[in-house]
Each structure stands twice: as structure tokens, then as C-alpha cells.
GROMACS .gro file of C-alpha atoms in nm:
model
  458
    1UNK     CA    1   1.461  -0.661   4.566
    2UNK     CA    2   1.107  -0.798   4.522
    3UNK     CA    3   1.017  -0.920   4.172
    4UNK     CA    4   0.788  -0.679   3.987
    5UNK     CA    5   0.455  -0.820   3.897
    6UNK     CA    6   0.498  -1.110   4.144
    7UNK     CA    7   0.554  -0.907   4.460
    8UNK     CA    8   0.307  -0.945   4.749
    9UNK     CA    9   0.028  -0.694   4.681
   10UNK     CA   10  -0.069  -0.415   4.905
   11UNK     CA   11  -0.431  -0.493   5.004
   12UNK     CA   12  -0.515  -0.123   4.982
   13UNK     CA   13  -0.453  -0.139   4.605
   14UNK     CA   14  -0.737  -0.325   4.443
   15UNK     CA   15  -0.559  -0.338   4.111
   16UNK     CA   16  -0.247  -0.517   4.231
   17UNK     CA   17  -0.144  -0.845   4.063
   18UNK     CA   18  -0.178  -1.174   4.241
   19UNK     CA   19   0.131  -1.305   4.418
   20UNK     CA   20   0.164  -1.599   4.175
   21UNK     CA   21   0.166  -1.378   3.866
   22UNK     CA   22   0.457  -1.423   3.619
   23UNK     CA   23   0.738  -1.175   3.556
   24UNK     CA   24   0.721  -0.991   3.231
   25UNK     CA   25   1.018  -0.898   3.013
   26UNK     CA   26   1.080  -0.693   2.697
   27UNK     CA   27   1.264  -0.887   2.426
   28UNK     CA   28   1.204  -0.685   2.111
   29UNK     CA   29   1.154  -0.317   2.013
   30UNK     CA   30   1.080  -0.132   1.695
   31UNK     CA   31   0.965   0.208   1.580
   32UNK     CA   32   0.876   0.432   1.290
   33UNK     CA   33   0.920   0.796   1.382
   34UNK     CA   34   0.968   1.143   1.231
   35UNK     CA   35   1.345   1.089   1.306
   36UNK     CA   36   1.367   0.765   1.110
   37UNK     CA   37   1.271   0.405   1.136
   38UNK     CA   38   1.557   0.208   1.270
   39UNK     CA   39   1.632   0.167   1.641
   40UNK     CA   40   1.992   0.284   1.674
   41UNK     CA   41   1.977   0.553   1.403
   42UNK     CA   42   1.679   0.724   1.568
   43UNK     CA   43   1.825   0.682   1.912
   44UNK     CA   44   2.149   0.856   1.799
   45UNK     CA   45   1.943   1.150   1.667
   46UNK     CA   46   1.753   1.172   1.993
   47UNK     CA   47   2.069   1.180   2.195
   48UNK     CA   48   2.206   1.452   1.965
   49UNK     CA   49   1.890   1.663   2.022
   50UNK     CA   50   1.781   1.671   1.657
   51UNK     CA   51   1.438   1.777   1.548
   52UNK     CA   52   1.203   1.597   1.310
   53UNK     CA   53   0.970   1.901   1.271
   54UNK     CA   54   0.919   2.081   0.942
   55UNK     CA   55   0.653   2.236   0.725
   56UNK     CA   56   0.354   2.009   0.678
   57UNK     CA   57   0.354   1.833   0.341
   58UNK     CA   58   0.074   1.576   0.382
   59UNK     CA   59  -0.179   1.840   0.292
   60UNK     CA   60  -0.180   2.216   0.219
   61UNK     CA   61  -0.162   2.358   0.569
   62UNK     CA   62  -0.045   2.705   0.468
   63UNK     CA   63  -0.380   2.866   0.573
   64UNK     CA   64  -0.394   2.678   0.908
   65UNK     CA   65  -0.286   2.837   1.235
   66UNK     CA   66  -0.027   2.561   1.256
   67UNK     CA   67   0.153   2.493   0.930
   68UNK     CA   68   0.415   2.247   1.053
   69UNK     CA   69   0.431   1.900   1.204
   70UNK     CA   70   0.668   1.609   1.265
   71UNK     CA   71   0.618   1.374   0.968
   72UNK     CA   72   0.751   1.028   0.884
   73UNK     CA   73   0.960   1.037   0.574
   74UNK     CA   74   1.141   0.792   0.351
   75UNK     CA   75   0.941   0.493   0.480
   76UNK     CA   76   0.794   0.216   0.266
   77UNK     CA   77   0.604  -0.046   0.459
   78UNK     CA   78   0.645  -0.295   0.174
   79UNK     CA   79   1.011  -0.331   0.276
   80UNK     CA   80   0.905  -0.485   0.610
   81UNK     CA   81   0.631  -0.737   0.528
   82UNK     CA   82   0.628  -1.087   0.387
   83UNK     CA   83   0.346  -1.040   0.135
   84UNK     CA   84   0.250  -0.680   0.055
   85UNK     CA   85  -0.065  -0.805  -0.126
   86UNK     CA   86  -0.219  -0.891   0.213
   87UNK     CA   87  -0.206  -0.528   0.314
   88UNK     CA   88  -0.285  -0.325  -0.001
   89UNK     CA   89  -0.503  -0.018   0.060
   90UNK     CA   90  -0.389   0.042   0.415
   91UNK     CA   91  -0.352   0.384   0.574
   92UNK     CA   92  -0.045   0.540   0.723
   93UNK     CA   93  -0.119   0.429   1.080
   94UNK     CA   94  -0.135   0.063   0.970
   95UNK     CA   95   0.177   0.100   0.758
   96UNK     CA   96   0.367   0.239   1.057
   97UNK     CA   97   0.254  -0.044   1.280
   98UNK     CA   98   0.365  -0.308   1.030
   99UNK     CA   99   0.710  -0.148   1.004
  100UNK     CA  100   0.760  -0.110   1.374
  101UNK     CA  101   0.626  -0.461   1.451
  102UNK     CA  102   0.849  -0.623   1.187
  103UNK     CA  103   1.151  -0.458   1.353
  104UNK     CA  104   1.046  -0.575   1.701
  105UNK     CA  105   0.965  -0.925   1.575
  106UNK     CA  106   1.311  -0.970   1.430
  107UNK     CA  107   1.482  -0.798   1.722
  108UNK     CA  108   1.318  -1.048   1.958
  109UNK     CA  109   1.428  -1.341   1.737
  110UNK     CA  110   1.076  -1.455   1.678
  111UNK     CA  111   1.131  -1.482   1.300
  112UNK     CA  112   1.388  -1.760   1.359
  113UNK     CA  113   1.175  -1.925   1.629
  114UNK     CA  114   0.873  -1.924   1.396
  115UNK     CA  115   1.072  -2.059   1.103
  116UNK     CA  116   1.196  -2.344   1.324
  117UNK     CA  117   0.835  -2.432   1.421
  118UNK     CA  118   0.887  -2.335   1.786
  119UNK     CA  119   0.624  -2.062   1.815
  120UNK     CA  120   0.282  -2.137   1.958
  121UNK     CA  121   0.062  -1.893   1.773
  122UNK     CA  122  -0.233  -1.954   2.001
  123UNK     CA  123  -0.027  -1.837   2.295
  124UNK     CA  124   0.068  -1.513   2.123
  125UNK     CA  125  -0.165  -1.214   2.144
  126UNK     CA  126  -0.187  -0.842   2.057
  127UNK     CA  127  -0.275  -0.532   2.250
  128UNK     CA  128  -0.241  -0.196   2.072
  129UNK     CA  129  -0.321   0.161   2.149
  130UNK     CA  130  -0.426   0.260   1.800
  131UNK     CA  131  -0.594   0.562   1.655
  132UNK     CA  132  -0.823   0.603   1.356
  133UNK     CA  133  -0.684   0.638   1.008
  134UNK     CA  134  -0.811   0.890   0.755
  135UNK     CA  135  -0.757   0.738   0.412
  136UNK     CA  136  -0.997   0.904   0.171
  137UNK     CA  137  -1.022   1.262   0.287
  138UNK     CA  138  -1.015   1.427  -0.053
  139UNK     CA  139  -1.290   1.203  -0.193
  140UNK     CA  140  -1.495   1.244   0.122
  141UNK     CA  141  -1.486   1.621   0.080
  142UNK     CA  142  -1.562   1.589  -0.290
  143UNK     CA  143  -1.868   1.373  -0.221
  144UNK     CA  144  -1.998   1.621   0.037
  145UNK     CA  145  -1.954   1.912  -0.199
  146UNK     CA  146  -2.126   1.719  -0.483
  147UNK     CA  147  -2.415   1.648  -0.249
  148UNK     CA  148  -2.453   2.000  -0.114
  149UNK     CA  149  -2.775   2.179  -0.203
  150UNK     CA  150  -2.667   2.540  -0.187
  151UNK     CA  151  -3.013   2.673  -0.253
  152UNK     CA  152  -3.169   2.465   0.021
  153UNK     CA  153  -2.871   2.504   0.255
  154UNK     CA  154  -2.849   2.129   0.323
  155UNK     CA  155  -2.707   1.803   0.195
  156UNK     CA  156  -2.914   1.630  -0.072
  157UNK     CA  157  -2.875   1.267   0.041
  158UNK     CA  158  -2.956   1.128  -0.307
  159UNK     CA  159  -2.691   1.339  -0.479
  160UNK     CA  160  -2.446   1.265  -0.198
  161UNK     CA  161  -2.502   0.885  -0.225
  162UNK     CA  162  -2.453   0.899  -0.603
  163UNK     CA  163  -2.129   1.090  -0.571
  164UNK     CA  164  -2.001   0.885  -0.279
  165UNK     CA  165  -2.066   0.557  -0.461
  166UNK     CA  166  -1.837   0.674  -0.743
  167UNK     CA  167  -1.573   0.855  -0.537
  168UNK     CA  168  -1.538   0.646  -0.220
  169UNK     CA  169  -1.439   0.288  -0.166
  170UNK     CA  170  -1.582   0.049   0.092
  171UNK     CA  171  -1.239  -0.085   0.180
  172UNK     CA  172  -1.123   0.258   0.272
  173UNK     CA  173  -1.404   0.290   0.524
  174UNK     CA  174  -1.304  -0.043   0.682
  175UNK     CA  175  -0.934   0.034   0.690
  176UNK     CA  176  -0.976   0.361   0.874
  177UNK     CA  177  -1.126   0.193   1.182
  178UNK     CA  178  -0.894   0.197   1.495
  179UNK     CA  179  -0.894  -0.183   1.521
  180UNK     CA  180  -0.753  -0.241   1.176
  181UNK     CA  181  -0.381  -0.211   1.268
  182UNK     CA  182  -0.451  -0.496   1.507
  183UNK     CA  183  -0.606  -0.707   1.232
  184UNK     CA  184  -0.314  -0.648   0.996
  185UNK     CA  185  -0.056  -0.739   1.260
  186UNK     CA  186  -0.248  -1.057   1.340
  187UNK     CA  187  -0.242  -1.153   0.974
  188UNK     CA  188   0.127  -1.071   0.929
  189UNK     CA  189   0.254  -1.260   1.234
  190UNK     CA  190  -0.014  -1.523   1.285
  191UNK     CA  191  -0.111  -1.405   1.634
  192UNK     CA  192  -0.411  -1.614   1.744
  193UNK     CA  193  -0.425  -1.532   2.112
  194UNK     CA  194  -0.598  -1.249   2.296
  195UNK     CA  195  -0.643  -0.941   2.076
  196UNK     CA  196  -0.741  -0.593   2.208
  197UNK     CA  197  -0.725  -0.234   2.100
  198UNK     CA  198  -0.770   0.078   2.316
  199UNK     CA  199  -0.794   0.442   2.210
  200UNK     CA  200  -0.746   0.644   2.530
  201UNK     CA  201  -0.592   0.939   2.346
  202UNK     CA  202  -0.232   1.021   2.440
  203UNK     CA  203  -0.217   0.749   2.707
  204UNK     CA  204  -0.331   0.463   2.472
  205UNK     CA  205  -0.012   0.275   2.402
  206UNK     CA  206   0.113   0.299   2.759
  207UNK     CA  207  -0.218   0.152   2.867
  208UNK     CA  208  -0.195  -0.114   2.601
  209UNK     CA  209   0.150  -0.226   2.717
  210UNK     CA  210   0.038  -0.231   3.080
  211UNK     CA  211  -0.269  -0.437   3.004
  212UNK     CA  212  -0.073  -0.669   2.774
  213UNK     CA  213   0.165  -0.733   3.066
  214UNK     CA  214  -0.137  -0.824   3.283
  215UNK     CA  215  -0.258  -1.072   3.020
  216UNK     CA  216   0.074  -1.253   3.034
  217UNK     CA  217   0.098  -1.226   3.411
  218UNK     CA  218  -0.239  -1.402   3.450
  219UNK     CA  219  -0.131  -1.686   3.216
  220UNK     CA  220  -0.354  -1.603   2.921
  221UNK     CA  221  -0.063  -1.566   2.679
  222UNK     CA  222   0.312  -1.618   2.666
  223UNK     CA  223   0.398  -1.347   2.416
  224UNK     CA  224   0.222  -1.017   2.339
  225UNK     CA  225   0.285  -0.783   2.051
  226UNK     CA  226   0.207  -0.447   2.201
  227UNK     CA  227   0.248  -0.067   2.157
  228UNK     CA  228   0.073   0.186   1.946
  229UNK     CA  229   0.032   0.363   1.614
  230UNK     CA  230  -0.130   0.690   1.501
  231UNK     CA  231  -0.130   0.977   1.258
  232UNK     CA  232  -0.344   1.284   1.297
  233UNK     CA  233  -0.155   1.498   1.048
  234UNK     CA  234  -0.459   1.561   0.834
  235UNK     CA  235  -0.704   1.853   0.813
  236UNK     CA  236  -0.947   1.703   1.066
  237UNK     CA  237  -0.680   1.632   1.327
  238UNK     CA  238  -0.503   1.969   1.298
  239UNK     CA  239  -0.826   2.165   1.286
  240UNK     CA  240  -0.947   1.997   1.605
  241UNK     CA  241  -0.637   2.056   1.806
  242UNK     CA  242  -0.602   2.412   1.673
  243UNK     CA  243  -0.955   2.481   1.793
  244UNK     CA  244  -0.860   2.345   2.133
  245UNK     CA  245  -0.560   2.581   2.124
  246UNK     CA  246  -0.342   2.283   2.206
  247UNK     CA  247  -0.098   2.321   1.914
  248UNK     CA  248   0.197   2.555   1.893
  249UNK     CA  249   0.145   2.829   1.630
  250UNK     CA  250   0.518   2.921   1.611
  251UNK     CA  251   0.527   2.902   1.234
  252UNK     CA  252   0.835   3.122   1.223
  253UNK     CA  253   1.049   2.855   1.403
  254UNK     CA  254   0.907   2.502   1.353
  255UNK     CA  255   1.211   2.318   1.495
  256UNK     CA  256   1.198   2.531   1.804
  257UNK     CA  257   0.820   2.525   1.842
  258UNK     CA  258   0.786   2.232   2.079
  259UNK     CA  259   0.937   2.351   2.404
  260UNK     CA  260   0.842   2.123   2.697
  261UNK     CA  261   0.881   2.277   3.041
  262UNK     CA  262   0.993   2.612   2.897
  263UNK     CA  263   0.845   2.938   3.016
  264UNK     CA  264   0.749   3.036   2.657
  265UNK     CA  265   0.588   2.708   2.561
  266UNK     CA  266   0.270   2.751   2.357
  267UNK     CA  267   0.150   2.404   2.269
  268UNK     CA  268   0.256   2.072   2.124
  269UNK     CA  269   0.362   1.978   1.768
  270UNK     CA  270   0.162   1.706   1.592
  271UNK     CA  271   0.365   1.398   1.513
  272UNK     CA  272   0.297   1.051   1.375
  273UNK     CA  273   0.445   0.708   1.390
  274UNK     CA  274   0.444   0.378   1.577
  275UNK     CA  275   0.626   0.200   1.856
  276UNK     CA  276   0.590  -0.173   1.903
  277UNK     CA  277   0.735  -0.398   2.172
  278UNK     CA  278   0.752  -0.774   2.207
  279UNK     CA  279   0.688  -0.869   2.570
  280UNK     CA  280   0.674  -1.218   2.710
  281UNK     CA  281   0.689  -1.414   3.035
  282UNK     CA  282   1.036  -1.433   3.180
  283UNK     CA  283   1.022  -1.813   3.184
  284UNK     CA  284   0.919  -1.827   2.816
  285UNK     CA  285   1.198  -1.591   2.721
  286UNK     CA  286   1.453  -1.796   2.918
  287UNK     CA  287   1.336  -2.122   2.770
  288UNK     CA  288   1.401  -2.001   2.415
  289UNK     CA  289   1.726  -1.823   2.504
  290UNK     CA  290   1.595  -1.473   2.425
  291UNK     CA  291   1.798  -1.160   2.494
  292UNK     CA  292   1.610  -0.960   2.759
  293UNK     CA  293   1.615  -0.578   2.724
  294UNK     CA  294   1.433  -0.487   3.046
  295UNK     CA  295   1.167  -0.616   3.283
  296UNK     CA  296   0.827  -0.451   3.322
  297UNK     CA  297   0.785  -0.423   3.695
  298UNK     CA  298   0.503  -0.173   3.751
  299UNK     CA  299   0.190  -0.040   3.587
  300UNK     CA  300  -0.063   0.215   3.713
  301UNK     CA  301  -0.380   0.345   3.550
  302UNK     CA  302  -0.629   0.606   3.670
  303UNK     CA  303  -0.896   0.843   3.554
  304UNK     CA  304  -0.924   1.203   3.662
  305UNK     CA  305  -1.305   1.227   3.660
  306UNK     CA  306  -1.265   1.591   3.587
  307UNK     CA  307  -1.302   1.734   3.228
  308UNK     CA  308  -1.268   1.576   2.888
  309UNK     CA  309  -0.988   1.810   2.776
  310UNK     CA  310  -0.803   1.897   3.098
  311UNK     CA  311  -0.590   1.720   3.357
  312UNK     CA  312  -0.706   1.780   3.710
  313UNK     CA  313  -0.523   2.094   3.825
  314UNK     CA  314  -0.383   1.908   4.135
  315UNK     CA  315  -0.250   1.626   3.919
  316UNK     CA  316  -0.425   1.373   4.145
  317UNK     CA  317  -0.481   1.109   3.876
  318UNK     CA  318  -0.131   1.133   3.743
  319UNK     CA  319   0.021   1.112   4.089
  320UNK     CA  320  -0.187   0.811   4.180
  321UNK     CA  321  -0.099   0.629   3.858
  322UNK     CA  322   0.266   0.673   3.953
  323UNK     CA  323   0.195   0.548   4.304
  324UNK     CA  324   0.014   0.246   4.175
  325UNK     CA  325   0.306   0.156   3.950
  326UNK     CA  326   0.555   0.192   4.235
  327UNK     CA  327   0.337  -0.024   4.457
  328UNK     CA  328   0.316  -0.297   4.194
  329UNK     CA  329   0.692  -0.282   4.152
  330UNK     CA  330   0.740  -0.306   4.528
  331UNK     CA  331   0.984  -0.014   4.536
  332UNK     CA  332   1.007   0.325   4.693
  333UNK     CA  333   1.022   0.642   4.483
  334UNK     CA  334   1.393   0.693   4.549
  335UNK     CA  335   1.470   0.384   4.343
  336UNK     CA  336   1.358   0.552   4.020
  337UNK     CA  337   1.660   0.688   3.829
  338UNK     CA  338   1.477   0.846   3.532
  339UNK     CA  339   1.129   0.954   3.427
  340UNK     CA  340   1.030   0.964   3.066
  341UNK     CA  341   0.785   1.257   3.095
  342UNK     CA  342   0.465   1.309   2.902
  343UNK     CA  343   0.596   1.662   2.857
  344UNK     CA  344   0.376   1.792   2.577
  345UNK     CA  345   0.483   2.159   2.587
  346UNK     CA  346   0.134   2.291   2.675
  347UNK     CA  347   0.089   2.533   2.960
  348UNK     CA  348  -0.142   2.293   3.145
  349UNK     CA  349   0.036   1.959   3.106
  350UNK     CA  350   0.389   2.064   3.195
  351UNK     CA  351   0.293   2.250   3.509
  352UNK     CA  352   0.049   1.983   3.636
  353UNK     CA  353   0.286   1.693   3.552
  354UNK     CA  354   0.559   1.871   3.746
  355UNK     CA  355   0.317   1.915   4.041
  356UNK     CA  356   0.225   1.541   4.028
  357UNK     CA  357   0.590   1.433   4.020
  358UNK     CA  358   0.665   1.652   4.316
  359UNK     CA  359   0.372   1.502   4.507
  360UNK     CA  360   0.508   1.152   4.455
  361UNK     CA  361   0.884   1.204   4.470
  362UNK     CA  362   0.940   1.500   4.701
  363UNK     CA  363   0.630   1.549   4.913
  364UNK     CA  364   0.827   1.719   5.194
  365UNK     CA  365   0.958   1.985   4.953
  366UNK     CA  366   1.323   1.886   4.998
  367UNK     CA  367   1.560   2.060   4.756
  368UNK     CA  368   1.908   1.975   4.633
  369UNK     CA  369   2.218   2.192   4.646
  370UNK     CA  370   2.118   2.380   4.333
  371UNK     CA  371   1.773   2.474   4.468
  372UNK     CA  372   1.587   2.216   4.265
  373UNK     CA  373   1.339   1.983   4.418
  374UNK     CA  374   1.487   1.643   4.484
  375UNK     CA  375   1.357   1.385   4.251
  376UNK     CA  376   1.477   1.183   3.955
  377UNK     CA  377   1.577   1.362   3.633
  378UNK     CA  378   1.295   1.358   3.376
  379UNK     CA  379   1.293   1.456   3.008
  380UNK     CA  380   1.051   1.476   2.719
  381UNK     CA  381   1.147   1.371   2.367
  382UNK     CA  382   0.843   1.545   2.210
  383UNK     CA  383   1.049   1.848   2.113
  384UNK     CA  384   1.221   1.613   1.866
  385UNK     CA  385   0.950   1.368   1.760
  386UNK     CA  386   0.642   1.577   1.804
  387UNK     CA  387   0.339   1.427   1.985
  388UNK     CA  388   0.256   1.085   1.840
  389UNK     CA  389  -0.077   1.080   2.031
  390UNK     CA  390  -0.179   0.712   2.065
  391UNK     CA  391   0.174   0.599   1.969
  392UNK     CA  392   0.354   0.837   2.208
  393UNK     CA  393   0.375   0.614   2.512
  394UNK     CA  394   0.521   0.316   2.328
  395UNK     CA  395   0.788   0.525   2.154
  396UNK     CA  396   0.878   0.697   2.483
  397UNK     CA  397   0.896   0.364   2.670
  398UNK     CA  398   1.142   0.241   2.401
  399UNK     CA  399   1.355   0.547   2.469
  400UNK     CA  400   1.352   0.452   2.840
  401UNK     CA  401   1.461   0.099   2.746
  402UNK     CA  402   1.749   0.242   2.544
  403UNK     CA  403   1.841   0.494   2.819
  404UNK     CA  404   1.869   0.195   3.052
  405UNK     CA  405   2.069  -0.009   2.796
  406UNK     CA  406   2.324   0.270   2.728
  407UNK     CA  407   2.309   0.438   3.074
  408UNK     CA  408   2.239   0.778   2.918
  409UNK     CA  409   1.942   1.019   2.951
  410UNK     CA  410   1.783   1.177   2.640
  411UNK     CA  411   1.749   1.556   2.651
  412UNK     CA  412   1.456   1.794   2.660
  413UNK     CA  413   1.545   2.021   2.367
  414UNK     CA  414   1.447   2.387   2.324
  415UNK     CA  415   1.455   2.442   2.702
  416UNK     CA  416   1.632   2.773   2.693
  417UNK     CA  417   1.391   2.975   2.909
  418UNK     CA  418   1.321   2.774   3.222
  419UNK     CA  419   0.992   2.851   3.392
  420UNK     CA  420   1.057   2.948   3.756
  421UNK     CA  421   0.774   2.734   3.889
  422UNK     CA  422   0.900   2.429   3.692
  423UNK     CA  423   1.200   2.348   3.907
  424UNK     CA  424   1.271   1.981   3.850
  425UNK     CA  425   1.568   1.844   3.656
  426UNK     CA  426   1.438   1.818   3.296
  427UNK     CA  427   1.779   1.723   3.144
  428UNK     CA  428   1.786   2.044   2.936
  429UNK     CA  429   1.920   2.050   2.580
  430UNK     CA  430   2.194   1.787   2.609
  431UNK     CA  431   2.193   1.413   2.678
  432UNK     CA  432   2.368   1.302   2.997
  433UNK     CA  433   2.537   0.982   3.121
  434UNK     CA  434   2.355   0.842   3.422
  435UNK     CA  435   2.296   0.526   3.617
  436UNK     CA  436   1.952   0.389   3.521
  437UNK     CA  437   1.838   0.074   3.703
  438UNK     CA  438   1.469   0.172   3.726
  439UNK     CA  439   1.288   0.401   3.485
  440UNK     CA  440   0.929   0.535   3.485
  441UNK     CA  441   0.734   0.633   3.173
  442UNK     CA  442   0.429   0.862   3.206
  443UNK     CA  443   0.150   0.941   2.958
  444UNK     CA  444  -0.169   1.136   3.024
  445UNK     CA  445  -0.452   1.158   2.776
  446UNK     CA  446  -0.737   1.384   2.690
  447UNK     CA  447  -1.038   1.269   2.889
  448UNK     CA  448  -0.833   1.236   3.206
  449UNK     CA  449  -0.665   0.903   3.140
  450UNK     CA  450  -0.336   0.857   3.329
  451UNK     CA  451  -0.101   0.564   3.273
  452UNK     CA  452   0.247   0.484   3.409
  453UNK     CA  453   0.489   0.206   3.344
  454UNK     CA  454   0.811   0.114   3.537
  455UNK     CA  455   1.088  -0.094   3.388
  456UNK     CA  456   1.387  -0.257   3.559
  457UNK     CA  457   1.735  -0.315   3.431
  458UNK     CA  458   1.824  -0.687   3.403
   0.00000   0.00000   0.00000
């Protein structure tokens, strides 16, 4: 079997890695999710098909079309950091990233390595897919109301500035920027190598992990802290997605509202959280005796060049991202044992993702004995966690790592009314033992961003 990132490239693929590039392995994982914030506890709940969705409590959403979400509960970031004073005033997205990264750091054994003086901080970088944070919403609204000239029908900038100077804080404006989780992780762990952040919507953390792997493969770092963090459970975020008609409005049944691949699906459920992975070159991991969880063997990234809110109806970008990842891995589609699907539960995504998977894995239309198209089983965990937007890909890749570790597939819950045209194996409602040597993780973002990762059992 050819080694992943070091296999001889196909000259028809301009993105392919050079033949001398290093192998990349995953040595640490951590997450903060609506189902909890420890690896095995959350994984057990996922395998049991439990839901983290409930009535929204972060703000009064009772008058919104969608009054529920998947919220992180019972989490205090101060329990995870060395010096909370370094991070005072942070928003939820940064707090989630600190908690998830601390778990991954310890899981990878980097705390002990650092304490022993064996960690080269200049050879350790960061690449996150991180969204913006909204820290000061109430005071922002109050300042705008104070500055509103009702008689003139406009904002009085002098009144607004006077109110804003009293109500709003400069640090809050800084902390809400998408790059700030990166800055706080750099301070917490002393990462002095390459540092990048991307915000390609729902594909962001998958892209971040793939690009972090490339940085190591090209020799620019030995270790990368990578993944994503996001929360959009606030009035701006919910209003925007409601106006796009992307959110489920099934207020009568919040835990059953997210129904990926179901005939009666009506949109996704907003979630929040973070997933962080420690990845490093295989030789660096071996030299320090690290336990390897999986190897990253393939990465593909494409743009649809279509619309800013829609996937191309043929799934061309999604299909080509999968093909790129397979080419980089040097494997044929039949080697993939499991696909962690994007599976949002919207009408458009689930049908187009299914079409793209068919194009890659069963182009001849071959079916199995049960009348389903032949292809690997695929499932979506978004019915349980909600959609974590920029953090979704990292959390879902971690589930693929755990599926590979335990040789079991997580279920797609709430799939009680299969759509006739969606005829792949979506692992409905119950987890399932399975052989998993290669797994693929897909994420597709608003704006037509498509990213795919492939991992290999070691």
C-alpha cells in the first residue's frame, strides 16, 4: 500500500504533494461539544444516538422561527488552562478552543514532553478554522438604540459614539475577531511556528487540518495544533440562517429536528463547540514514542464557482474533492470503509452529497443485494451535535478516528422516513460494528467550498 502524502503524484493533479513529502499522523484529539467535553464520554453518547439539542438558552429565542439549538453546557474553560488571567474577557469560541486544545495537548503527551524540555516551540505551528465571536451583543444593541434619531430616521453618530464609549469595551471588539482563538492557543502552548486561520464556513476546520498537514509535509513544522471552533448561537447567527431558510423550524420536537438524509428533513440545527487535533510528522512522533491514532493520507479541496449559498446541483466540486483526496492517498474508492458525511439535514445538501458520493464510489450504478447503491456506509452526527459550522469538520474527523479505533460506525439518528432517492447506506439510527481501515470525512461550506480528508488505520 503506498504511503499517503508521500506517494508518487498523478501529474494530472496539480495539487498533489511532492514524492519526498513526509507522512503525517494524528497523536492527540480533544473536543468541546453539546454532548459534553471529554473524548470517551461524548463518543459513548454518539454511539448511543443521544441528542444534545434543546430550547435555546443563550438568548431569548422564543419569538424566532427556530427556538432551539445544540448548546455546550457545564463547561468552564478555566479548568483547562495554566493561567486563566492570560485569557480573561474571551468569548465562547475561544473558550471552546482552549478546552479542546488542552485535551488534545495532554492526549498527545506534549505536556510531559514540554515539561522535560524536549519540545521545539519554533517547530510547532497552528492552523485553525475559526469563526467570529459575538461578545458584546446586548451593549451593541443598547448603543445603537441610544444613538438612534427617531425623528430624523437615522443614527446620530455623536450620540452613538457617546453611548458606545460608555457601554462597549475595546477588548471585546478585539476578542471577537476570527483570528483570536489562534492567538490564545499560541499563548497557552507557546506555539511559535507557522500560524494561520481560515473561515471557509462549514468546511473551515477540514480545510485547516488539510493545510496543516501540508505544512508539515513540506518540512515547515514538525507539529501542528489544528482544528476549529465556532458559535453562532446568537441573534445575528440565528436570524441570518433563518432568513436563508437553512434552519429546521420543528419547534415541537427539538431532539428530532435534525434529520439528515430523511425524506421529511427541513434544515439543520445550530450547534457550537470545538474540535482540536495534534498532528505531526511520523518520524517526529516515532522519535518521541508517541501513540499514533491514525495517519492522514489524503486531502482534497475545491471550489464550486457556482453560488454563494448553494452547492452545485451536480455535486461536481464535492466529487472532485473526494477524488483529489483518493489520488493523494494513492488508493481506489473501494478501499474506503466509512464516510463521515457532511449530512446537514437540508434538502439541498443531503441530495447533492449523495449524488457526489455515487459519482465517485458507484459511477456504474451497481447495487447491492438490498437494492442500495454499492459504496461505503456513511453517517452524519449532526442530528446529535447540531451543526458546529467552522468546527464541524474537526469534530467529525475525530469521530472518524474513534470509529477506526473501536471498529464501530456512529449512527445517523432520526432517519425514520428514508427518502427514496437517497439510497445509500446511512447507518440509520443505531451504531454498527464494522472494519474500518480507511475513512473519509467530507465538509462542504456556503460559498461552494468543498474539503475532504482521508485517514488510515495504523
